[in-house]
C-alpha angles and dihedrals in degrees: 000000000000118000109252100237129192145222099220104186102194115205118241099238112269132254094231100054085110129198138232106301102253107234120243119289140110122276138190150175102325088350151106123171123174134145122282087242081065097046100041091045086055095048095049092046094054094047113050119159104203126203115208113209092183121164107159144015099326085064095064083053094050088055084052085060109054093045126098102282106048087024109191089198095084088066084062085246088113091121112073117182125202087200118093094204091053097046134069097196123059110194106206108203137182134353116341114197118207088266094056098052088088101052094052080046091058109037075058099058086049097064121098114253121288103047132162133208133216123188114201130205131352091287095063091035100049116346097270127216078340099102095164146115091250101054126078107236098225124344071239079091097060103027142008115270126201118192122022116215103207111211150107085228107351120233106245088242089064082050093050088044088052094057095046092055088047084054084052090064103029081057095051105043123121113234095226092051085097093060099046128106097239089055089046084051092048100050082050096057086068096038099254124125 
């Protein structure tokens, strides 16, 4: 037998593979200069740890996005953690009963500052199809939320939409937003302080 051999054309890299977008400042001639807030904002919104906190269908589509063909990885959010002390973005999927509202409450708590929230699906975002007297409408009644994936499941392209919408305001914060009234009102309005 012959050795199957191929003719492997590799392609030269495109023009349009595009990098992180630089923050404003004023650069120069073997220079860049911008604010912390800049630098720090770039640095948060391209290394975000998630938590997923999955318990039904909208799991199985999370998995789907971080395989091979959707690959969350090229967001900098590879490395999922399963520790709420080590991660800054809990990912809420699927339905939460009562019971389990403070447990998300208090994985939550448990997260380092800052700390952002995603609820995914219409489960975690509003109860869903689950009308009922066991199920939470919306994780939006034990902790703030941030971005709202719709969906019954959503596609991986809506989860990977609503992480990059989650990078747009991790990028913009201000580094002093933790600190402010309106942030400490808001955290007490869910009785957390």
């Amino acid at each position: 037998m012959r050795p199957v051999s191929y003719n492997i054309k590799k392609k030269p890299l495109e023009a349009d593979i595009s990098m992180v977008d630089m923050p404003e400042g004023h650069q120069g001639q073997g220079f860049f200069a911008t604010t912390l807030d800049n630098v720090i904002g770039l640095a948060r919104k391209n290394s975000l740890w998630p938590l997923p906190f999955a318990t039904s269908c909208c799991g199985i589509e999370f998995m789907a996005t971080m395989g091979a063909t959707y690959d969350i990885a090229r967001f900098g959010s590879e490395r999922v953690g399963f520790s709420p002390r080590q991660c800054d973005l809990l990912m809420v999927m699927g339905t939460i009963a009562k019971k389990m509202g403070p447990v998300v409450k208090q994985v939550y708590l448990q997260m380092a500052e800052p700390r952002w929230v995603i609820a995914v699906g219409a489960c975690a975002s509003s109860g869903g199809i689950f009308d009922t007297y066991s199920v939470l409408q919306g994780i939006d009644q034990v902790v703030p939320v941030d971005v709202y994936v719709p969906g019954c499941p959503p596609r991986p392209e809506a989860i990977l939409d609503g992480l990059m919408r989650i990078q747009d305001l991790v990028g913009k914060e201000s580094l002093r937003r933790r600190n402010s009234e309106q942030y400490k009102a808001l955290l007490e309005s869910y009785g957390i302080q």
